[in-house]
Tab-separated table of C-alpha atoms in Angstrom:
chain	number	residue	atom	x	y	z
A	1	UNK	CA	0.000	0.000	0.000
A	2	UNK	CA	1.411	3.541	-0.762
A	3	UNK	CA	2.466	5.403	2.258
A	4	UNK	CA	0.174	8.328	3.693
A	5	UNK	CA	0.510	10.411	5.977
A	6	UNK	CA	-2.102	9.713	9.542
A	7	UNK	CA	-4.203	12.725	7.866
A	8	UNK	CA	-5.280	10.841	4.635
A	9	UNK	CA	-5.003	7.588	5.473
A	10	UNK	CA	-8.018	5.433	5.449
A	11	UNK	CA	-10.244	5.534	7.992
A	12	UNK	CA	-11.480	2.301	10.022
A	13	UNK	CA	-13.932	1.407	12.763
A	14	UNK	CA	-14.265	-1.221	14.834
A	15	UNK	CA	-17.193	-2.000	17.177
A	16	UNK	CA	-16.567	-4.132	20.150
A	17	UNK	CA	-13.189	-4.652	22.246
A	18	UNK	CA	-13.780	-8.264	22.401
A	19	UNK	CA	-11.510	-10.793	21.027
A	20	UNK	CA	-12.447	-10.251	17.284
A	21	UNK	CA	-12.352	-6.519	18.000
A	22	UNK	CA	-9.170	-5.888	19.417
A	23	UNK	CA	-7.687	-8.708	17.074
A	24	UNK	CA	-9.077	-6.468	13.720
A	25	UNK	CA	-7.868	-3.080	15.609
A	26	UNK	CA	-4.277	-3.938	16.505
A	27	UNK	CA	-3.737	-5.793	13.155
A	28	UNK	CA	-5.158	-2.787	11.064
A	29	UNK	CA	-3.441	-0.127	12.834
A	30	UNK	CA	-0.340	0.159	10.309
A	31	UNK	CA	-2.697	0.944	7.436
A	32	UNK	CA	-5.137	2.353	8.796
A	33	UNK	CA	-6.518	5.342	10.690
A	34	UNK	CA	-8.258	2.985	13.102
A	35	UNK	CA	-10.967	4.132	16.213
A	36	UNK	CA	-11.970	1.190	18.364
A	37	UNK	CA	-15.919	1.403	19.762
A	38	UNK	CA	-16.417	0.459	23.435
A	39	UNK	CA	-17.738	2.210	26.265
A	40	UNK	CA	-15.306	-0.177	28.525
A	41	UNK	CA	-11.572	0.987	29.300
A	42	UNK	CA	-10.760	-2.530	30.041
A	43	UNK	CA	-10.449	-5.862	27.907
A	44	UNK	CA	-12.236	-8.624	29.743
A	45	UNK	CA	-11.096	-12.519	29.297
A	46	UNK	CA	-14.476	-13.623	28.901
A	47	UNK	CA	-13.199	-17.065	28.615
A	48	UNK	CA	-11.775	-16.462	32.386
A	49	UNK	CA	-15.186	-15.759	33.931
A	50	UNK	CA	-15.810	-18.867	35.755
A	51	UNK	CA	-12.590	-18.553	37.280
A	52	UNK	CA	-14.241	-14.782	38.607
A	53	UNK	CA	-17.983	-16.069	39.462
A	54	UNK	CA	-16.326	-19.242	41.716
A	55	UNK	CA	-13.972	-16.537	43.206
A	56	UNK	CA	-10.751	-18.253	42.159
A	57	UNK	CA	-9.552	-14.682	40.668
A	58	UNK	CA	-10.522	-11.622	41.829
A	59	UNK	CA	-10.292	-9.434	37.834
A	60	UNK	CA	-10.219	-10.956	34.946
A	61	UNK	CA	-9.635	-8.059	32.963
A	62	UNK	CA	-6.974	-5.746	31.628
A	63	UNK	CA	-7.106	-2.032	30.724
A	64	UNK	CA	-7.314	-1.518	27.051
A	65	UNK	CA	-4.968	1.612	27.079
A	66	UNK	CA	-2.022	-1.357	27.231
A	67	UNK	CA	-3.441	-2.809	24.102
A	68	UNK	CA	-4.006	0.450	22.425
A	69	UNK	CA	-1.481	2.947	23.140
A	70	UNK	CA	1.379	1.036	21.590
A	71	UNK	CA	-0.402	0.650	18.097
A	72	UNK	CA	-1.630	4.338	17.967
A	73	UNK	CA	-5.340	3.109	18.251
A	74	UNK	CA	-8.144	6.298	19.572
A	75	UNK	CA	-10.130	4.583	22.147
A	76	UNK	CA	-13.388	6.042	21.547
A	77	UNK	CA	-14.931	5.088	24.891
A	78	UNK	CA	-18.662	5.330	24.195
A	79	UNK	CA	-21.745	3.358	23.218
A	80	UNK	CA	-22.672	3.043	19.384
A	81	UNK	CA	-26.013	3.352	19.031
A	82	UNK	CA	-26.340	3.417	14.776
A	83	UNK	CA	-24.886	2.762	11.756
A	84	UNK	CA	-25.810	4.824	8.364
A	85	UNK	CA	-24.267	2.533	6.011
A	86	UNK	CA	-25.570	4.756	3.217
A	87	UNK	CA	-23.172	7.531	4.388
A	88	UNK	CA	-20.848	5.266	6.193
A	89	UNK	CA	-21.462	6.781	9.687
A	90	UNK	CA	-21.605	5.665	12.982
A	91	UNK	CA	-23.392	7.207	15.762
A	92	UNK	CA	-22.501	6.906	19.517
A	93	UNK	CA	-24.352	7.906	22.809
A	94	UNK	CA	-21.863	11.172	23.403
A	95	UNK	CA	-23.397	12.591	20.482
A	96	UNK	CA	-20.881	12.514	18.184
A	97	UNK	CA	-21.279	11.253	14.338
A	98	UNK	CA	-18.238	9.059	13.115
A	99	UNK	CA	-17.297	8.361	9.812
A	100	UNK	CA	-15.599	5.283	7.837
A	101	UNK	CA	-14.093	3.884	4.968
A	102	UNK	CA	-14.814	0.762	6.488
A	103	UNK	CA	-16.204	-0.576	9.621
A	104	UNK	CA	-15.638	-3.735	11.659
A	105	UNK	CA	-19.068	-4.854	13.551
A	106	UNK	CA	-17.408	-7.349	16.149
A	107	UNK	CA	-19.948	-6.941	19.114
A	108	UNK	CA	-20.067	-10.721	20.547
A	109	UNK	CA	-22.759	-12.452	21.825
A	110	UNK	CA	-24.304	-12.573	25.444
A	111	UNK	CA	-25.954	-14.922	27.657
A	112	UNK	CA	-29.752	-15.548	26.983
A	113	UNK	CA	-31.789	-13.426	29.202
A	114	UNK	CA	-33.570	-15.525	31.539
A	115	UNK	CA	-35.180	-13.497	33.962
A	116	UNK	CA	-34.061	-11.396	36.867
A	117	UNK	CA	-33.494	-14.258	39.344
A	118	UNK	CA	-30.484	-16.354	37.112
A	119	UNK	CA	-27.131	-15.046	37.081
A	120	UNK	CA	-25.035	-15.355	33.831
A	121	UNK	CA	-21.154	-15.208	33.011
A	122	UNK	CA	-21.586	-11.719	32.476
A	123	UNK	CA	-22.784	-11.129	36.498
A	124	UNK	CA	-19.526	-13.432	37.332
A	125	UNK	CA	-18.443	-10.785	40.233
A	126	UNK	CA	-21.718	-10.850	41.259
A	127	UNK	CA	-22.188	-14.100	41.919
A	128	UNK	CA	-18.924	-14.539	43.638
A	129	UNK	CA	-20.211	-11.967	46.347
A	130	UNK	CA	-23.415	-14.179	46.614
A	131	UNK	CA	-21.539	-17.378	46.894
A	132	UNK	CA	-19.432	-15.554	49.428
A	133	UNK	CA	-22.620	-16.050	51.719
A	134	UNK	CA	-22.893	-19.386	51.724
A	135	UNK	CA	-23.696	-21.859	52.220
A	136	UNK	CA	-26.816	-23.643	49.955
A	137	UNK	CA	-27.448	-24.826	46.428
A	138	UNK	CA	-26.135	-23.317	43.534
A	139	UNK	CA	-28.042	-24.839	40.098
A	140	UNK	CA	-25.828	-24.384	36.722
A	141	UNK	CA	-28.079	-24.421	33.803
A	142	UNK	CA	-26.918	-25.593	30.577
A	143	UNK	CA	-24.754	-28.876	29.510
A	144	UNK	CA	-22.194	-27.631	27.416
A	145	UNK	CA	-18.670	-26.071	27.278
A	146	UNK	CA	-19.704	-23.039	29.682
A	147	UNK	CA	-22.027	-24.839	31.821
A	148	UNK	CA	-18.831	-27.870	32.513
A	149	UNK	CA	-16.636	-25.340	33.189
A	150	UNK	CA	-18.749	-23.355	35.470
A	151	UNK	CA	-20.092	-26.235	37.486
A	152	UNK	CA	-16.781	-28.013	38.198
A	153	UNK	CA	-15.126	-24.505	38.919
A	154	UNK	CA	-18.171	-23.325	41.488
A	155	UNK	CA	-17.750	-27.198	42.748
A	156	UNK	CA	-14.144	-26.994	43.495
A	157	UNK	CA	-13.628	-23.217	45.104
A	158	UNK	CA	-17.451	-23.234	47.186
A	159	UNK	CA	-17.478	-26.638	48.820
A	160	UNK	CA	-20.152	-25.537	51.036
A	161	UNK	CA	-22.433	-25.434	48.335
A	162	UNK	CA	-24.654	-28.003	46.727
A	163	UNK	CA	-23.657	-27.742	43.214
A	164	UNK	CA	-25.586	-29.142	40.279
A	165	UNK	CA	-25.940	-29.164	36.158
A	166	UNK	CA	-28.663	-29.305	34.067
A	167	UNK	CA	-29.221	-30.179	30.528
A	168	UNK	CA	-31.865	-30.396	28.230
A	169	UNK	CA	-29.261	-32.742	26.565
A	170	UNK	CA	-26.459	-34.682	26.975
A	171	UNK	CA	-23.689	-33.152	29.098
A	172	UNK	CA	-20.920	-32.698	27.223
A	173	UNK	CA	-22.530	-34.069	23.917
A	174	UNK	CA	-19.373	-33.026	21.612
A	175	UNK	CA	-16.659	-34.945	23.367
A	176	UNK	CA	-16.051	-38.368	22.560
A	177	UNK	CA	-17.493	-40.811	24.190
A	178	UNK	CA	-14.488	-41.615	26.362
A	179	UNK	CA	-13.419	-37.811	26.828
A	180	UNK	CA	-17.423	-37.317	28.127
A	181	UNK	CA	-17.301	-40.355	30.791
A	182	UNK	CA	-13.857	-38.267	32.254
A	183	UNK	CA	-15.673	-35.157	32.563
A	184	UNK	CA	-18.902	-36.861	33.856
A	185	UNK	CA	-16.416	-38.210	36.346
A	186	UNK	CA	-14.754	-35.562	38.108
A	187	UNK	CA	-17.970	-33.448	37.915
A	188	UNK	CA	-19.186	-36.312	40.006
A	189	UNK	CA	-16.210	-36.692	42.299
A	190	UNK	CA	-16.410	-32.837	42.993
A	191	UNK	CA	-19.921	-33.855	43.976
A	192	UNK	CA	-22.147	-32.363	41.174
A	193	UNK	CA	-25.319	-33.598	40.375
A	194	UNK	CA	-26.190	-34.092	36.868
A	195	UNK	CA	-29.613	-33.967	35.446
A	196	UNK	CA	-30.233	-34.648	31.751
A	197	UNK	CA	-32.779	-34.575	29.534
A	198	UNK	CA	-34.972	-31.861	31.289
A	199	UNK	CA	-35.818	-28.592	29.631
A	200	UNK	CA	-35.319	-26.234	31.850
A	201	UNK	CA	-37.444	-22.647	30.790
A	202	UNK	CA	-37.088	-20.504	33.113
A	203	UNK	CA	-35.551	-20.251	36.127
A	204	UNK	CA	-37.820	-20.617	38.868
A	205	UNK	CA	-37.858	-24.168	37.571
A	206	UNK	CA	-35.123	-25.237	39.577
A	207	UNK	CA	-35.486	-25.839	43.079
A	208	UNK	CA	-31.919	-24.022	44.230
A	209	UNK	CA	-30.741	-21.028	46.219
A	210	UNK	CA	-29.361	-19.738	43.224
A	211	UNK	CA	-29.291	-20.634	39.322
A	212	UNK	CA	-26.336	-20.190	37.090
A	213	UNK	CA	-27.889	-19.973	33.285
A	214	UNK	CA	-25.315	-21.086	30.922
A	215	UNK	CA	-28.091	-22.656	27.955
A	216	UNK	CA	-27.441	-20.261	25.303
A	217	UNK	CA	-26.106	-17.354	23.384
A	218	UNK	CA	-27.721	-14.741	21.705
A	219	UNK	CA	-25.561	-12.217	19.046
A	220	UNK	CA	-25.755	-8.713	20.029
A	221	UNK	CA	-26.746	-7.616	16.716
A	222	UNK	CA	-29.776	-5.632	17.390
A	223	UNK	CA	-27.767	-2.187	15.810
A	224	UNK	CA	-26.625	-4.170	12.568
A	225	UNK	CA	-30.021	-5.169	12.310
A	226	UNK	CA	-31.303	-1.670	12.344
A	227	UNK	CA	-28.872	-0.635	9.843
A	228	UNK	CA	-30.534	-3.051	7.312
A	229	UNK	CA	-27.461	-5.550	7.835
A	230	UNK	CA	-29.651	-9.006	6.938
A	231	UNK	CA	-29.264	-11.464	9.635
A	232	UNK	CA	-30.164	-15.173	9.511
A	233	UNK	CA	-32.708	-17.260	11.521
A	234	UNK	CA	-30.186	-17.252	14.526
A	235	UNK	CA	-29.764	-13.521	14.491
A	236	UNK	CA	-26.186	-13.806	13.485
A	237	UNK	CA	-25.467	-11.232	10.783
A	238	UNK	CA	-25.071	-12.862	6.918
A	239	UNK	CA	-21.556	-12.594	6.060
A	240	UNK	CA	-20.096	-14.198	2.501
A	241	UNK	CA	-17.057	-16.054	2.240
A	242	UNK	CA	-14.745	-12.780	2.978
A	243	UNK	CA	-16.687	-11.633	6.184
A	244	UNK	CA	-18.428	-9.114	4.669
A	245	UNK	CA	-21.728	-7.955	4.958
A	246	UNK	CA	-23.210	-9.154	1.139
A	247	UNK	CA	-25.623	-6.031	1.351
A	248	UNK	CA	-23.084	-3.810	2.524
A	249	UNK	CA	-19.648	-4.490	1.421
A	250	UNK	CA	-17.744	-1.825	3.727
A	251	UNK	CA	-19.048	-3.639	6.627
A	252	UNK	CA	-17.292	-6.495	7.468
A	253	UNK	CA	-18.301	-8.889	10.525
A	254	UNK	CA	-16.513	-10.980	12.658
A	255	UNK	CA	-16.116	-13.311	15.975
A	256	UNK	CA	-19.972	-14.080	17.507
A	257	UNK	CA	-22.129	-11.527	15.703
A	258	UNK	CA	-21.430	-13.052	11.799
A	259	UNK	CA	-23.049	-15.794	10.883
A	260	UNK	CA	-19.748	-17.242	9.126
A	261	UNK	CA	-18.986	-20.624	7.779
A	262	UNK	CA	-15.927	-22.213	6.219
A	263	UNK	CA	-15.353	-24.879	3.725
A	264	UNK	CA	-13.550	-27.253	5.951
A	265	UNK	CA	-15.704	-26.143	9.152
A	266	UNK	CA	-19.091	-25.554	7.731
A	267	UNK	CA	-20.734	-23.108	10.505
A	268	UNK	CA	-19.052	-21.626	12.979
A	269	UNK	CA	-19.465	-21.737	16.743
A	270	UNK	CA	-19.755	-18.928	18.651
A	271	UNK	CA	-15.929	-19.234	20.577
A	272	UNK	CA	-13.188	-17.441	21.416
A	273	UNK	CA	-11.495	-20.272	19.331
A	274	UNK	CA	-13.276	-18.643	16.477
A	275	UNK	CA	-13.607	-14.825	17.245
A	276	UNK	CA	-9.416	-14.388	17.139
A	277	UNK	CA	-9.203	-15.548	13.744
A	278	UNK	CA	-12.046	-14.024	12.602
A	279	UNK	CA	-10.938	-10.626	13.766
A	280	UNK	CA	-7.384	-11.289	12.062
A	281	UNK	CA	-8.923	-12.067	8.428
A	282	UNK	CA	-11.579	-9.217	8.401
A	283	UNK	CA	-8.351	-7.083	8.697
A	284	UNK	CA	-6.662	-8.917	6.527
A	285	UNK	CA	-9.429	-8.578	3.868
A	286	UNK	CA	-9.519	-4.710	4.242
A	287	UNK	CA	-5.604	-4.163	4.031
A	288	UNK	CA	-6.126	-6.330	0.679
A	289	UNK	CA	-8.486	-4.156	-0.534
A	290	UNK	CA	-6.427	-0.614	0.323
A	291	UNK	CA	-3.702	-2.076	-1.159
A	292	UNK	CA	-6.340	-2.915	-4.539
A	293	UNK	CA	-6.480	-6.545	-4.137
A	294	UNK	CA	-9.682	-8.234	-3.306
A	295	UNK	CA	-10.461	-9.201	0.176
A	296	UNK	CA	-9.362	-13.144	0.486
A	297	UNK	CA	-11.513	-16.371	1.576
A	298	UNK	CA	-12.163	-17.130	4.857
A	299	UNK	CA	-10.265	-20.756	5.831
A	300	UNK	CA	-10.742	-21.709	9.056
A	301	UNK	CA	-10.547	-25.782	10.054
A	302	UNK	CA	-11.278	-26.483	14.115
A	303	UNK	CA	-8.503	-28.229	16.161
A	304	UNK	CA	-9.740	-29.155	20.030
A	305	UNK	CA	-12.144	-28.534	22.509
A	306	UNK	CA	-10.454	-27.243	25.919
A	307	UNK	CA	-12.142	-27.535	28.601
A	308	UNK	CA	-10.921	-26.925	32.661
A	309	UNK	CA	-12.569	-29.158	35.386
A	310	UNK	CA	-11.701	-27.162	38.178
A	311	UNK	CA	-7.781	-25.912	38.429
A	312	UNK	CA	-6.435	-29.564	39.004
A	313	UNK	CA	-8.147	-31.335	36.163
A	314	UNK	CA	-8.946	-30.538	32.316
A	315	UNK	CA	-9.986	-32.009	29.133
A	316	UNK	CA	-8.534	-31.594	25.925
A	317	UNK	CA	-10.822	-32.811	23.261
A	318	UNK	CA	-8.821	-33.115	19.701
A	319	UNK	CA	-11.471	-32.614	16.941
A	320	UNK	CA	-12.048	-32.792	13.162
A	321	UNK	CA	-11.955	-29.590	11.588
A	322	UNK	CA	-15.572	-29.558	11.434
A	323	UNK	CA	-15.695	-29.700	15.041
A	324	UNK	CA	-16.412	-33.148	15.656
A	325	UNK	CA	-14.785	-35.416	17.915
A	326	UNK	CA	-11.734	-37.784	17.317
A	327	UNK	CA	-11.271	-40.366	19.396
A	328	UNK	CA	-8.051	-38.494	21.074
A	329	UNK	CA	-8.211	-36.539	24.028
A	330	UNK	CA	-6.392	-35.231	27.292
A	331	UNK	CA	-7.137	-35.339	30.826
A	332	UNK	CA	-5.739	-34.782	34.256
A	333	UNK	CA	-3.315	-32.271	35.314
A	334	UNK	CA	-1.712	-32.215	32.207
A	335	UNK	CA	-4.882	-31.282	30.307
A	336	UNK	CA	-5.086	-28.243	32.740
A	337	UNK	CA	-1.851	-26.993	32.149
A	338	UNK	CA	-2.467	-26.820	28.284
A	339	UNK	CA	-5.967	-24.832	29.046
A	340	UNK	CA	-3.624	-22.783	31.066
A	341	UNK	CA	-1.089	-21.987	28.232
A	342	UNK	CA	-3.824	-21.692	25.636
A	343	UNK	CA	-6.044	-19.313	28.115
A	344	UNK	CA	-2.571	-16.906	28.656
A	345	UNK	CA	-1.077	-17.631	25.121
A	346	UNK	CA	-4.528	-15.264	24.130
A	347	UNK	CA	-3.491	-12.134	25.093
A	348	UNK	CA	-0.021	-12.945	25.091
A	349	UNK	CA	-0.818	-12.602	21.039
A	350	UNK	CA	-3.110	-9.325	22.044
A	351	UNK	CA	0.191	-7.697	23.898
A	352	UNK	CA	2.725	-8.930	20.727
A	353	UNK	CA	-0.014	-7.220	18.259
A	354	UNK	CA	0.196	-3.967	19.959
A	355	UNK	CA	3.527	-3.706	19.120
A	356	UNK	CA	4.251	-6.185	16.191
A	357	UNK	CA	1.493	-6.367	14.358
A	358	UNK	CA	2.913	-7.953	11.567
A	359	UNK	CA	3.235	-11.152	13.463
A	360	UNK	CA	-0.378	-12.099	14.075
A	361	UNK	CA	-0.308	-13.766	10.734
A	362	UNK	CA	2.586	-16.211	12.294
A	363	UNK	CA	0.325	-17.206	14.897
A	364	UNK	CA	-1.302	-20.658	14.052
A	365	UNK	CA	-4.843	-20.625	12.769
A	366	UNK	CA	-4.463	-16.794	12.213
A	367	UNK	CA	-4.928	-15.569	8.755
């Protein structure tokens, strides 16, 4: 791309500092005039927050200045609230009116609202403070990655409290068989009490002191759906093979919000897993197309499943790249020192961005 000066160069936006976010933000900063979206001044490590809500760590999140600073990122620390994609504007809750060149719509996914009485991942601190009170009975809604983790953490750190896990399903229903009798095992050993194939609506439902919903995401896509971004019958927004929004082709969309596939995964699952390189090839794409290339292809293949059981104990699920199970796992202690290194190794690659952005491509499964 030809050199220009800060004043002329292209101007980007990114919405959300999650994963995907911050990934596009700190890759496009070299070619880019780039302002990053959030009303936050801190990064969280939402895949940390079970570690927070059994009260194992006290913060799991950093302040975004240490991401942005280095890479010459404006932190525009307010609330979007529209997008004119006719005039390539966005609009944010401090009143001001923000154009682009392109924009980056990366605003996750949240927990299923489930009434006032359940507490979600996102109340984490929360229900630490509760759980502080104890004892009782703490019910953890939802069989699958999230709801595992979550139950075997609270299990481990709260002794004094009746833990137990629900599913509509079976409990960890993408593991191989093998890999799911392990976790079903120390779940049980921690003393959790599994109940499957109950729907569980609403929360009041379950007879506990308090319920931990972990049954499903929902995009937060509301504002692209506004904007006359068409979504699909999940309410993830259509993306084509690039990440880009077919009605809008400024707009790219990555991490939990798109609805993105890939020939050798077919559709994505909402993950961190999947948000990192996500975020890395919508930047990708756009430095393509300032330099006059195309944007590329989106090739993305899954590897494993980690999952901890508590600090001591872990699962490593190896997987197809369509996500599906192989008959080759990990367990124990080991297991939990590779969720470990894979959980740090995250922003480890956020931190080497902010300063060498050019090696986010060298990171495995990046793009």
């Amino acid at each position: 791309m030809t050199t220009h000066s800060s004043s002329d160069r292209p101007r980007v936006l990114v919405l959300g500092a999650g994963y995907a976010g911050l990934t596009a933000a700190l890759r496009l900063a070299p070619h880019a005039r780039v302002g990053l979206i959030d009303p936050s001044h801190r990064f969280t490590e939402r895949v940390r927050l079970h570690e927070l809500a059994a009260g194992v760590r006290h913060d799991v999140s950093h302040p975004l200045s240490g991401f942005l600073r280095p890479a010459g990122i404006e932190h525009v620390a307010a609330r979007a609230t529209a997008i004119d994609p006719a005039v390539r504007t966005v609009a944010t809750d401090d009143g001001r009116r923000l154009p682009y060149d392109r924009l980056v719509y990366a605003l996750g996914s949240r927990t299923a609202p489930a009434g006032e009485r359940a507490h979600t991942a996102e109340t984490a601190a929360d229900l630490s403070k509760r759980l502080q009170d104890g004892p009782g009975s703490v019910a953890v809604v939802g069989g699958g990655l999230t709801g595992i983790e979550l139950a075997a953490e609270l299990a481990e750190a709260r002794p004094e409290w009746r833990v137990s896990l629900h599913s509509e399903g079976r409990v960890g229903s993408g593991f191989a068989p093998r890999a799911r009798d392990h976790a079903l095992c120390v779940l049980r050993a921690r003393g959790v009490r599994i109940e499957e194939g109950r729907r569980i609506a609403e929360p009041e439902a379950v007879d506990a002191d308090e319920v931990v919903w972990a049954a499903s995401m929902v995009p937060n896509t509301e504002l692209a759906a506004a904007a006359g971004l068409p979504r699909d019958s999940s309410g993830r927004v259509r993306v084509d093979g690039t990440l880009r929004s077919p009605a809008y082709p400024e707009v790219y969309v990555a991490g939990d919000a798109a609805a993105a596939s890939s020939a050798r995964a077919g559709v994505l699952r909402m993950a961190c897993a999947t948000a990192l390189p996500m975020g890395s090839h919508a930047a990708a794409s756009i430095i393509s197309e300032f330099r006059g290339r195309g944007p590329r292809t989106f090739d993305y293949g899954f590897l494993t499943q980690c999952v901890s059981l508590g600090r001591h104990d872990g699962l490593i699920q190896f997987v197809r790249a369509d996500d599906s199970p192989r008959d080759r796992f990990l367990t124990g202690r080991p297991a939990a020192w590779v969720k470990e290194q894979v959980v740090r190794s995250t922003v480890g690659v956020l931190r080497t961005a902010a300063r060498r952005p050019w090696a986010i491509p060298l990171v495995p499964g990046m793009s």
